[in-house]
PDB file of N, CA and C in Angstrom:
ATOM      1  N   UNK A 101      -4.384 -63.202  67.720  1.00 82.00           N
ATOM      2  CA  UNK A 101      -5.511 -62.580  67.065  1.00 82.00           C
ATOM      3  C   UNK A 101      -6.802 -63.321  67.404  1.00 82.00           C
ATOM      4  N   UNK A 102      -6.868 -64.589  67.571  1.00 84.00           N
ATOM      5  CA  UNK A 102      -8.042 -65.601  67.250  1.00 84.00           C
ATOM      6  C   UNK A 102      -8.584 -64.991  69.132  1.00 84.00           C
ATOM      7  N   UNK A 103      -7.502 -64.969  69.828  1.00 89.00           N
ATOM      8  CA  UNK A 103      -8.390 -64.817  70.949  1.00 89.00           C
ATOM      9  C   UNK A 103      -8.429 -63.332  71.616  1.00 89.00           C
ATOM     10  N   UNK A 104      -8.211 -62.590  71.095  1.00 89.00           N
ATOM     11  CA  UNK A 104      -8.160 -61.216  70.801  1.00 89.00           C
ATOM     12  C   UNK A 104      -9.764 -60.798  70.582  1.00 89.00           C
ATOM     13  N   UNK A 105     -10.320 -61.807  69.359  1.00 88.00           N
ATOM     14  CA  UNK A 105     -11.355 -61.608  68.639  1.00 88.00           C
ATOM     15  C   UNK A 105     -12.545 -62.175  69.488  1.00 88.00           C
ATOM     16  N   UNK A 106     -12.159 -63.300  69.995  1.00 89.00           N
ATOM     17  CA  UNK A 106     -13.229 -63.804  70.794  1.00 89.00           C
ATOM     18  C   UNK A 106     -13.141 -63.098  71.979  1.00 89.00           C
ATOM     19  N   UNK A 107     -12.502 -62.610  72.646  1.00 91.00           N
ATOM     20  CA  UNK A 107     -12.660 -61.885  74.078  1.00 91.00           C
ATOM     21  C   UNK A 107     -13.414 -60.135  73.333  1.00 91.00           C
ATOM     22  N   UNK A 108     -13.037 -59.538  71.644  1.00 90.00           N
ATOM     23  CA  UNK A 108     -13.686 -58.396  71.743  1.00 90.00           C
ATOM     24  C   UNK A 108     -15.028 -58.416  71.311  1.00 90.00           C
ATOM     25  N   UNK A 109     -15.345 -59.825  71.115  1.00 88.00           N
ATOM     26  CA  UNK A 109     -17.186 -60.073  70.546  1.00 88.00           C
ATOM     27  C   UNK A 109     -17.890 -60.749  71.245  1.00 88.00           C
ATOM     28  N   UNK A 110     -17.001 -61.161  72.559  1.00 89.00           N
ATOM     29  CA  UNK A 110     -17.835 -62.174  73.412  1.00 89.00           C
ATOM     30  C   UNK A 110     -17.877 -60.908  74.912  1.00 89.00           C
ATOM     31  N   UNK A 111     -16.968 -60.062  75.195  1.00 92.00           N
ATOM     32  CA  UNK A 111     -17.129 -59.329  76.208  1.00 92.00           C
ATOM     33  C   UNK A 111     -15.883 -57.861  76.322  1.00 92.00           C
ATOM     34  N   UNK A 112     -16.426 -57.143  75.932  1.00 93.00           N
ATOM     35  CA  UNK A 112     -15.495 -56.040  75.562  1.00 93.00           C
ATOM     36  C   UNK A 112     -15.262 -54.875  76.775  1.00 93.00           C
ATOM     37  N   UNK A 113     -15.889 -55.474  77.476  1.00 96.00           N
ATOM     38  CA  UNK A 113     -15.663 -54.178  78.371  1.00 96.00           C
ATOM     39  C   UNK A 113     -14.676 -55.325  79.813  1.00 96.00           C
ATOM     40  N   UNK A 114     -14.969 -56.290  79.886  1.00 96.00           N
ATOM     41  CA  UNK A 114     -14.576 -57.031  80.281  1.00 96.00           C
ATOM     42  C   UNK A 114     -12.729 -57.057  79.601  1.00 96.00           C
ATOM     43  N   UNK A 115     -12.324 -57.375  78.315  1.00 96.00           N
ATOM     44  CA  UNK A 115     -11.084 -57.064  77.777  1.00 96.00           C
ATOM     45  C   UNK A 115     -11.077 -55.940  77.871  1.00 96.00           C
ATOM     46  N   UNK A 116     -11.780 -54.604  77.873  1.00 97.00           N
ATOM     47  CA  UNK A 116     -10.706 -53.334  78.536  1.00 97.00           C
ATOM     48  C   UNK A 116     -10.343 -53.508  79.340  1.00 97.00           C
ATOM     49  N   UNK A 117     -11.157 -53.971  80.617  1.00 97.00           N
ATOM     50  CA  UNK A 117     -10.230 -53.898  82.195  1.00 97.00           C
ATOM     51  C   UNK A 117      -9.203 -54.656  82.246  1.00 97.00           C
ATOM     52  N   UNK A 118      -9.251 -56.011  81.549  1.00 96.00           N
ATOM     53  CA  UNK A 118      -8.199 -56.483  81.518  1.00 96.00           C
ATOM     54  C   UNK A 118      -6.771 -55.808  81.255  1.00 96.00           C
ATOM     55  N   UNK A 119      -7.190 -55.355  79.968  1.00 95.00           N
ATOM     56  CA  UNK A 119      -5.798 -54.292  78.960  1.00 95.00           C
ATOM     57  C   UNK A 119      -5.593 -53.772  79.873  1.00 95.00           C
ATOM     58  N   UNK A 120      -6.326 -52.479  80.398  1.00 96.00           N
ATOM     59  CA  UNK A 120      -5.872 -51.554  81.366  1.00 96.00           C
ATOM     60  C   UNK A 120      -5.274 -52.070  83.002  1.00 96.00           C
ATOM     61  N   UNK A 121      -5.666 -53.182  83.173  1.00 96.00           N
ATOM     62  CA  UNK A 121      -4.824 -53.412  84.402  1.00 96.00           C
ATOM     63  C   UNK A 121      -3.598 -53.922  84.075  1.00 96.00           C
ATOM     64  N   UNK A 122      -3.649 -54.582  82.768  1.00 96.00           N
ATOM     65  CA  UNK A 122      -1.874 -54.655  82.548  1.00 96.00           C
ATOM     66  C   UNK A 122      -1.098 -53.649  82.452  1.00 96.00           C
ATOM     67  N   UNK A 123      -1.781 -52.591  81.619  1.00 96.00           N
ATOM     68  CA  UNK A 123      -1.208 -51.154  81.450  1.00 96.00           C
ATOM     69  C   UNK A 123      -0.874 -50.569  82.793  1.00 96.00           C
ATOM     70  N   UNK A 124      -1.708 -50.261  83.842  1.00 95.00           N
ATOM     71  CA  UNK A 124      -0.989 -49.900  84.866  1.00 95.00           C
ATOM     72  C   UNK A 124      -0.061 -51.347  85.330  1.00 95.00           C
ATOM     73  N   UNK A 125       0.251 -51.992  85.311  1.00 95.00           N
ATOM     74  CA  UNK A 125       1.368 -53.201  85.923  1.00 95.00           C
ATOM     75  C   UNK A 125       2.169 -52.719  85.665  1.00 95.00           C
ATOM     76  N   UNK A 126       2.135 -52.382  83.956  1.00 96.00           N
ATOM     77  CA  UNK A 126       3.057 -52.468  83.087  1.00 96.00           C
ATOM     78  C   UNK A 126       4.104 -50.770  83.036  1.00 96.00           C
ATOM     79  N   UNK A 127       3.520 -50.309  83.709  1.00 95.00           N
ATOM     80  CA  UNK A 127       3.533 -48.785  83.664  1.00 95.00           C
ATOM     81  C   UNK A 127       4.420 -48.621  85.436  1.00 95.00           C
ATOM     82  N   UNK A 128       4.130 -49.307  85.945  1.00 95.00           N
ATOM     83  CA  UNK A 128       4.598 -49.475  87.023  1.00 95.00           C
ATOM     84  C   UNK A 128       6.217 -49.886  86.934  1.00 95.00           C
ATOM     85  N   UNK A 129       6.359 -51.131  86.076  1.00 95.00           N
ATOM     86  CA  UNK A 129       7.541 -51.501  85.986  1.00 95.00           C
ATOM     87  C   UNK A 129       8.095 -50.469  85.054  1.00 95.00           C
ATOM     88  N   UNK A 130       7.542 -49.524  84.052  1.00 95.00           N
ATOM     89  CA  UNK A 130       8.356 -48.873  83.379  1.00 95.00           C
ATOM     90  C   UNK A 130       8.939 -48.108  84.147  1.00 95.00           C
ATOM     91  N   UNK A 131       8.237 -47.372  85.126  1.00 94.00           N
ATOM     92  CA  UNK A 131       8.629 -46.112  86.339  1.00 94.00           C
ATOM     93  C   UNK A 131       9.779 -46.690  87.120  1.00 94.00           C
ATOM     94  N   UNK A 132       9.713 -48.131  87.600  1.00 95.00           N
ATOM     95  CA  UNK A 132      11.034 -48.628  88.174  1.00 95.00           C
ATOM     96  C   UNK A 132      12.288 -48.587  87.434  1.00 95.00           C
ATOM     97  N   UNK A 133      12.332 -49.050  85.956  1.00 95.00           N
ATOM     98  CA  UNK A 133      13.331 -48.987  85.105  1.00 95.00           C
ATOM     99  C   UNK A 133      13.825 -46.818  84.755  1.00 95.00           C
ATOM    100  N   UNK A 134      12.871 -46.175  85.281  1.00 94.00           N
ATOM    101  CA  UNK A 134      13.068 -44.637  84.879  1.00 94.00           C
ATOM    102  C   UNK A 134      12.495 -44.674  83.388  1.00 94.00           C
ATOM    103  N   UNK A 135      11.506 -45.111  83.007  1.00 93.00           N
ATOM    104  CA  UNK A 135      11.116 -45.142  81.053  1.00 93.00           C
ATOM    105  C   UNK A 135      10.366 -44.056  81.200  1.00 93.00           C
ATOM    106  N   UNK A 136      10.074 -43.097  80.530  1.00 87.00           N
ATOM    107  CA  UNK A 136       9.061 -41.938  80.524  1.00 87.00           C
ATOM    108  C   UNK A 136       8.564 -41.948  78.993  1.00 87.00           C
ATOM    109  N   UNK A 137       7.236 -41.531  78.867  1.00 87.00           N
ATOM    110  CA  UNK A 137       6.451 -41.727  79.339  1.00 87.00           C
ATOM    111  C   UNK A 137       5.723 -42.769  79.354  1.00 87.00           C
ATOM    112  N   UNK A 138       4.489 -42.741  80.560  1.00 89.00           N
ATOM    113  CA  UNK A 138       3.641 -43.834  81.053  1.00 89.00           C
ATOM    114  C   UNK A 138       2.972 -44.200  79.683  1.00 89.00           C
ATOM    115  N   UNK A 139       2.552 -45.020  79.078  1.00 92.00           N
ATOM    116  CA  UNK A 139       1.380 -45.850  78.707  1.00 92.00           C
ATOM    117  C   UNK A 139       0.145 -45.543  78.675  1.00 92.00           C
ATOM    118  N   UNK A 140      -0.509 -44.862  78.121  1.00 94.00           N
ATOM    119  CA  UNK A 140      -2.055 -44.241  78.396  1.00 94.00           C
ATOM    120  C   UNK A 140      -3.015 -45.589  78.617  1.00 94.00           C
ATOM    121  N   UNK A 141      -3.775 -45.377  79.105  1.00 95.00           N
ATOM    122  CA  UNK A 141      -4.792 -46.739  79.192  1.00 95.00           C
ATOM    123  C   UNK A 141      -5.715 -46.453  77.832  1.00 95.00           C
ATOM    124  N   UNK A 142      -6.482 -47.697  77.586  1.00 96.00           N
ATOM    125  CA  UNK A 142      -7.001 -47.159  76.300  1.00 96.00           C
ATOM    126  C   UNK A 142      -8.825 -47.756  76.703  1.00 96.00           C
ATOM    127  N   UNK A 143      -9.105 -46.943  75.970  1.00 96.00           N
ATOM    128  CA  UNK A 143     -10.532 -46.513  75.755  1.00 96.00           C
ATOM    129  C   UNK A 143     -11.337 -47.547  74.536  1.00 96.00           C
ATOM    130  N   UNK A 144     -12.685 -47.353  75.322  1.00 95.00           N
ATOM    131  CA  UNK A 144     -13.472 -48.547  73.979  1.00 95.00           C
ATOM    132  C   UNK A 144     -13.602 -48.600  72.846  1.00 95.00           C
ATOM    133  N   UNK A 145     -13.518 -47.002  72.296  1.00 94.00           N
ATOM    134  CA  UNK A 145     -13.378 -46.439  71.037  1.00 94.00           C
ATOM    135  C   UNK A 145     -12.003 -47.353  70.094  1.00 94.00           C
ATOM    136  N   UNK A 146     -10.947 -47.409  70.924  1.00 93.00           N
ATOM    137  CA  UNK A 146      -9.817 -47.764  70.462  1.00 93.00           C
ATOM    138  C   UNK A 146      -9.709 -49.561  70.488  1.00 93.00           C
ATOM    139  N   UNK A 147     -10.467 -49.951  71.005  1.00 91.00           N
ATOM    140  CA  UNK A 147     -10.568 -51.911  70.823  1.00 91.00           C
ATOM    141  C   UNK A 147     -10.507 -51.983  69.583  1.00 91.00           C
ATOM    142  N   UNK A 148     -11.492 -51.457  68.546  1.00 86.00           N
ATOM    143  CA  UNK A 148     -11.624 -52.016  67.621  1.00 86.00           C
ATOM    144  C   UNK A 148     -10.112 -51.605  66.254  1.00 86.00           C
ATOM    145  N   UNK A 149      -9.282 -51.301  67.390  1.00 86.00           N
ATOM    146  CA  UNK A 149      -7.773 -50.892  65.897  1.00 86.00           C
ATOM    147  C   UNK A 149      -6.878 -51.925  66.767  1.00 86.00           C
ATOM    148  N   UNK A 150      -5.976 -52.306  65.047  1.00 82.00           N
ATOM    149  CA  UNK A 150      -4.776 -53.563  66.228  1.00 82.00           C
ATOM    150  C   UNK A 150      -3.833 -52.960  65.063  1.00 82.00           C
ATOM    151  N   UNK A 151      -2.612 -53.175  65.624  1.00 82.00           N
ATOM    152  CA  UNK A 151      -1.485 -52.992  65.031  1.00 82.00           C
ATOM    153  C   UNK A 151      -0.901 -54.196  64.979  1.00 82.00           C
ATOM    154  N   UNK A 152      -0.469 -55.128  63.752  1.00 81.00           N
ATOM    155  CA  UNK A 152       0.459 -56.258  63.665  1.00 81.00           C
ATOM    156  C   UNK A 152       1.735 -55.463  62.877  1.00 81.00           C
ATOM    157  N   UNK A 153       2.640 -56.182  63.379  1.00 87.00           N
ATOM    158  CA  UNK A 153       3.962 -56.225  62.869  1.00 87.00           C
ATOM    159  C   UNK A 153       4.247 -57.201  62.618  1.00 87.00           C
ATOM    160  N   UNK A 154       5.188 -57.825  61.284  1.00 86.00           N
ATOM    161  CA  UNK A 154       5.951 -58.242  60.975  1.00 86.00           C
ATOM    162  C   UNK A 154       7.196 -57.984  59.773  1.00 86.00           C
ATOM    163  N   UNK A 155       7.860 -59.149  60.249  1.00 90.00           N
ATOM    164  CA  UNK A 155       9.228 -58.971  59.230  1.00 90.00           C
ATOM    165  C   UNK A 155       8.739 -59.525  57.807  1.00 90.00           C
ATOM    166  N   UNK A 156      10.097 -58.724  56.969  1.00 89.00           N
ATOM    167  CA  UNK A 156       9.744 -59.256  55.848  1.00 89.00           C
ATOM    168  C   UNK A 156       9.901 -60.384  55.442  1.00 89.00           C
ATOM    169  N   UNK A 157       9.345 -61.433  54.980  1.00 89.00           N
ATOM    170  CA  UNK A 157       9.293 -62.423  54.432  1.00 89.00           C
ATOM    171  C   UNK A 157       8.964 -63.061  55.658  1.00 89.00           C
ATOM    172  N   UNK A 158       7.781 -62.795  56.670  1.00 89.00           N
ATOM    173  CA  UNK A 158       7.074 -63.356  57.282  1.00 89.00           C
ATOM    174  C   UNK A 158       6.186 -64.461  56.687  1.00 89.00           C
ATOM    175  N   UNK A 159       5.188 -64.068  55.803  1.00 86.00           N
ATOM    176  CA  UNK A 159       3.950 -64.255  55.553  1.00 86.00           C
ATOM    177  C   UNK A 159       2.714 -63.258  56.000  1.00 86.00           C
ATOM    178  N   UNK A 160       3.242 -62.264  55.923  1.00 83.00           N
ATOM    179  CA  UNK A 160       1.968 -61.377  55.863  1.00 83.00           C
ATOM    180  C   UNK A 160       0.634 -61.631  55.484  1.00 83.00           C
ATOM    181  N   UNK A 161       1.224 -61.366  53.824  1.00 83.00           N
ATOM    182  CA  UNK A 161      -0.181 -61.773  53.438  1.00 83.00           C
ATOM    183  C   UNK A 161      -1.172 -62.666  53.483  1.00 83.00           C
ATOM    184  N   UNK A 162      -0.703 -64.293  54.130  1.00 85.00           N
ATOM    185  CA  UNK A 162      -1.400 -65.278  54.652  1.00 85.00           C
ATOM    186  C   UNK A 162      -1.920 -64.755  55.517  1.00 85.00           C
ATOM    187  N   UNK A 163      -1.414 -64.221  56.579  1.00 85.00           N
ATOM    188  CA  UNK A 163      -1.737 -63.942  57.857  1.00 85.00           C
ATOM    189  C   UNK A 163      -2.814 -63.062  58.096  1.00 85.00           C
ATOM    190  N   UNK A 164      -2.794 -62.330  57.328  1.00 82.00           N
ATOM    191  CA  UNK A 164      -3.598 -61.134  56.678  1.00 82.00           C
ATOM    192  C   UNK A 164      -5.403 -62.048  55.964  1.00 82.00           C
ATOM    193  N   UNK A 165      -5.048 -62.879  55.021  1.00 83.00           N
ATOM    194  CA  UNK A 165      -5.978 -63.960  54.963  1.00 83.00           C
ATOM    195  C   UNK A 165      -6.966 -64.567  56.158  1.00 83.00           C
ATOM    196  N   UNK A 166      -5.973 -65.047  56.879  1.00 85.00           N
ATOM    197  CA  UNK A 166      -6.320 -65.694  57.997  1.00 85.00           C
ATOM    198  C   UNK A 166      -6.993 -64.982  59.099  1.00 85.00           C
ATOM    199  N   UNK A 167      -6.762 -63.661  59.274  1.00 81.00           N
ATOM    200  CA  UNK A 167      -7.408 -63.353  59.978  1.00 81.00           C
ATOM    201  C   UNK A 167      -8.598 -62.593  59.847  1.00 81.00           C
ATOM    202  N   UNK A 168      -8.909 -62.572  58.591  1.00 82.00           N
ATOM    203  CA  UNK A 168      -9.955 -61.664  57.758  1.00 82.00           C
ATOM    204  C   UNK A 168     -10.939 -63.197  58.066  1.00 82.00           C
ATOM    205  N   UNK A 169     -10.635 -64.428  58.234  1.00 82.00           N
ATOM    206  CA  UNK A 169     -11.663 -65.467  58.419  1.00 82.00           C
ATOM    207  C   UNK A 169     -11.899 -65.308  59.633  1.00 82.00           C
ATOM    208  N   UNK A 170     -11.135 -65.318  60.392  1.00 82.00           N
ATOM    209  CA  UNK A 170     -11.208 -64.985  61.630  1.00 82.00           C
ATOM    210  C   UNK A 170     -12.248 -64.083  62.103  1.00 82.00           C
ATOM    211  N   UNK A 171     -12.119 -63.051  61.822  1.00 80.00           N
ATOM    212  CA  UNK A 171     -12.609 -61.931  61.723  1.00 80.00           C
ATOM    213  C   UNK A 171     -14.275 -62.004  61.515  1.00 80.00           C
ATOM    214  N   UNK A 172     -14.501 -62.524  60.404  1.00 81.00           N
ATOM    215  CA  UNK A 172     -16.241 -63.095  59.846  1.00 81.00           C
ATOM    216  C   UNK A 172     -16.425 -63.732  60.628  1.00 81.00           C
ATOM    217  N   UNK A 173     -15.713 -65.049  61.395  1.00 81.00           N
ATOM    218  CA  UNK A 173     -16.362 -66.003  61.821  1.00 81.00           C
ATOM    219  C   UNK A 173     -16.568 -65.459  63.388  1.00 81.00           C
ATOM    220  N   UNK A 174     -16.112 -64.438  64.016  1.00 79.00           N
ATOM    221  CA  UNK A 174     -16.436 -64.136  64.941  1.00 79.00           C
ATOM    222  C   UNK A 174     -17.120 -62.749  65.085  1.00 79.00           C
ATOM    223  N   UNK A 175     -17.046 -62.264  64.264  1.00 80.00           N
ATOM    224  CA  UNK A 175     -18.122 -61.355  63.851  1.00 80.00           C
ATOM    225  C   UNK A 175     -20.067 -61.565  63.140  1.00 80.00           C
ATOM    226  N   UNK A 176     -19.688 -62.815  62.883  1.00 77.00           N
ATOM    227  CA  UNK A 176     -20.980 -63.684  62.750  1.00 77.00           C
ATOM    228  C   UNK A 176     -21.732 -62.487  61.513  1.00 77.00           C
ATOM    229  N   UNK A 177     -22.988 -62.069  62.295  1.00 57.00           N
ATOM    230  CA  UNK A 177     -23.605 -61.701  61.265  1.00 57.00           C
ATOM    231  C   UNK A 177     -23.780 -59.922  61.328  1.00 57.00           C
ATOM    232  N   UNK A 178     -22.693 -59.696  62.476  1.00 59.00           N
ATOM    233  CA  UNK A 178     -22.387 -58.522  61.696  1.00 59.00           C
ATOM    234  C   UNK A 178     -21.031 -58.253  60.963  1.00 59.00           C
ATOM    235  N   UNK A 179     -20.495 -59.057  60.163  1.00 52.00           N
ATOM    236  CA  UNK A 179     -19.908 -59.030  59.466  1.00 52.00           C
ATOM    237  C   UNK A 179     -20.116 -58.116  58.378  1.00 52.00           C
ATOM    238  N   UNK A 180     -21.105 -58.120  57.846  1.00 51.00           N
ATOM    239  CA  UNK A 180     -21.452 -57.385  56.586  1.00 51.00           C
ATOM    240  C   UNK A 180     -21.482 -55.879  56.877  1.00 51.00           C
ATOM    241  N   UNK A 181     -21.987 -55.767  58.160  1.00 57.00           N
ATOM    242  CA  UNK A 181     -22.039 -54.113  58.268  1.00 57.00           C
ATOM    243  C   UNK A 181     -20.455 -53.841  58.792  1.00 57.00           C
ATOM    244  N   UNK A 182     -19.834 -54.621  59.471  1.00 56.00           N
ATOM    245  CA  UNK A 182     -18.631 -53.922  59.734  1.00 56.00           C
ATOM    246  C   UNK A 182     -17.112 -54.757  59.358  1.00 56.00           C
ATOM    247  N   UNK A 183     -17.187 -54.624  57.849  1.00 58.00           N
ATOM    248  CA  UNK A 183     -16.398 -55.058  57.107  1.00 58.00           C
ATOM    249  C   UNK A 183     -15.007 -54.562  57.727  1.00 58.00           C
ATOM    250  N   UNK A 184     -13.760 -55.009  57.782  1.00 58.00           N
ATOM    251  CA  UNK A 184     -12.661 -54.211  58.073  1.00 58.00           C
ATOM    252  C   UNK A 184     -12.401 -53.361  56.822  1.00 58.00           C
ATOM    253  N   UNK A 185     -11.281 -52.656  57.615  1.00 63.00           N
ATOM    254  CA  UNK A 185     -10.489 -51.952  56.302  1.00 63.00           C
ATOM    255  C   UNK A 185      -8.840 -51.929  56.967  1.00 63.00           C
ATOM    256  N   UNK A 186      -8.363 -52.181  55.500  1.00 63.00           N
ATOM    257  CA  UNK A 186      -6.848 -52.590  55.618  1.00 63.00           C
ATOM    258  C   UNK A 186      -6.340 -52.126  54.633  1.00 63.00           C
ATOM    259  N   UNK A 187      -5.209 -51.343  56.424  1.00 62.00           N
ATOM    260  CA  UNK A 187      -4.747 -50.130  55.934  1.00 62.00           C
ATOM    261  C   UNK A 187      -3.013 -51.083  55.731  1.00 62.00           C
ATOM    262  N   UNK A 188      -2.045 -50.766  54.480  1.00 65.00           N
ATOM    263  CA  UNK A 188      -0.840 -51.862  54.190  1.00 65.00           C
ATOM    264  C   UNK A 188       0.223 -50.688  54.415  1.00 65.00           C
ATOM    265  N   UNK A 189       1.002 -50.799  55.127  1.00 66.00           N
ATOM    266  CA  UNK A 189       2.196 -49.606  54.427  1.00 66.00           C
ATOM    267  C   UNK A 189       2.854 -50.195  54.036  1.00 66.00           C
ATOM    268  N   UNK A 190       3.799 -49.746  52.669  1.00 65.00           N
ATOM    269  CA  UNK A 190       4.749 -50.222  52.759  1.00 65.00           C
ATOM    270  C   UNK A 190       6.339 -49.964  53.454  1.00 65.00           C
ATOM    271  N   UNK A 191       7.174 -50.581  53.218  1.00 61.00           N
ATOM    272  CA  UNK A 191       8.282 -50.160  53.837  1.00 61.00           C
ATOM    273  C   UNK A 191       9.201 -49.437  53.410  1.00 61.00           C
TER     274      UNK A 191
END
């Protein structure tokens, strides 16, 4: 996450190309194994959503903590205008 955050506030178009050239790598090796379907590449619109997973009795909710600091401290001072929102499912 921590460097997730600094590569999407320090240069974001720069971490798409990145993403997307793994995506085609990665899309490549799926086609060798026969996996269908490909991997869409993703778009700038979509940087700003992450999906974490974990198990139960991870520590979520620390983690969840932790990265909400994260989050401010690299969001600096636009923090205030672009507060997250956290979305929880349960299981």
């Amino acid at each position: 996450m921590e460097r997730y955050l600094d590569r999407y506030f320090k240069d974001r178009h720069a971490l798409l190309d990145e993403l997307n050239g793994f995506v085609g790598t990665f899309n490549v090796w799926r086609q060798s194994k026969r996996y269908t379907p490909d991997i869409q590449i993703f778009t700038m619109a979509e940087l700003n959503k992450l999906c974490l997973q974990n198990a139960t009795g991870s520590g979520k909710t620390l983690l969840m903590h932790a990265n909400l600091l994260q989050f401010r401290r690299h969001a600096g001072c636009q923090a205030v205008r672009n507060t997250p929102r956290i979305v929880a499912h349960p299981e």
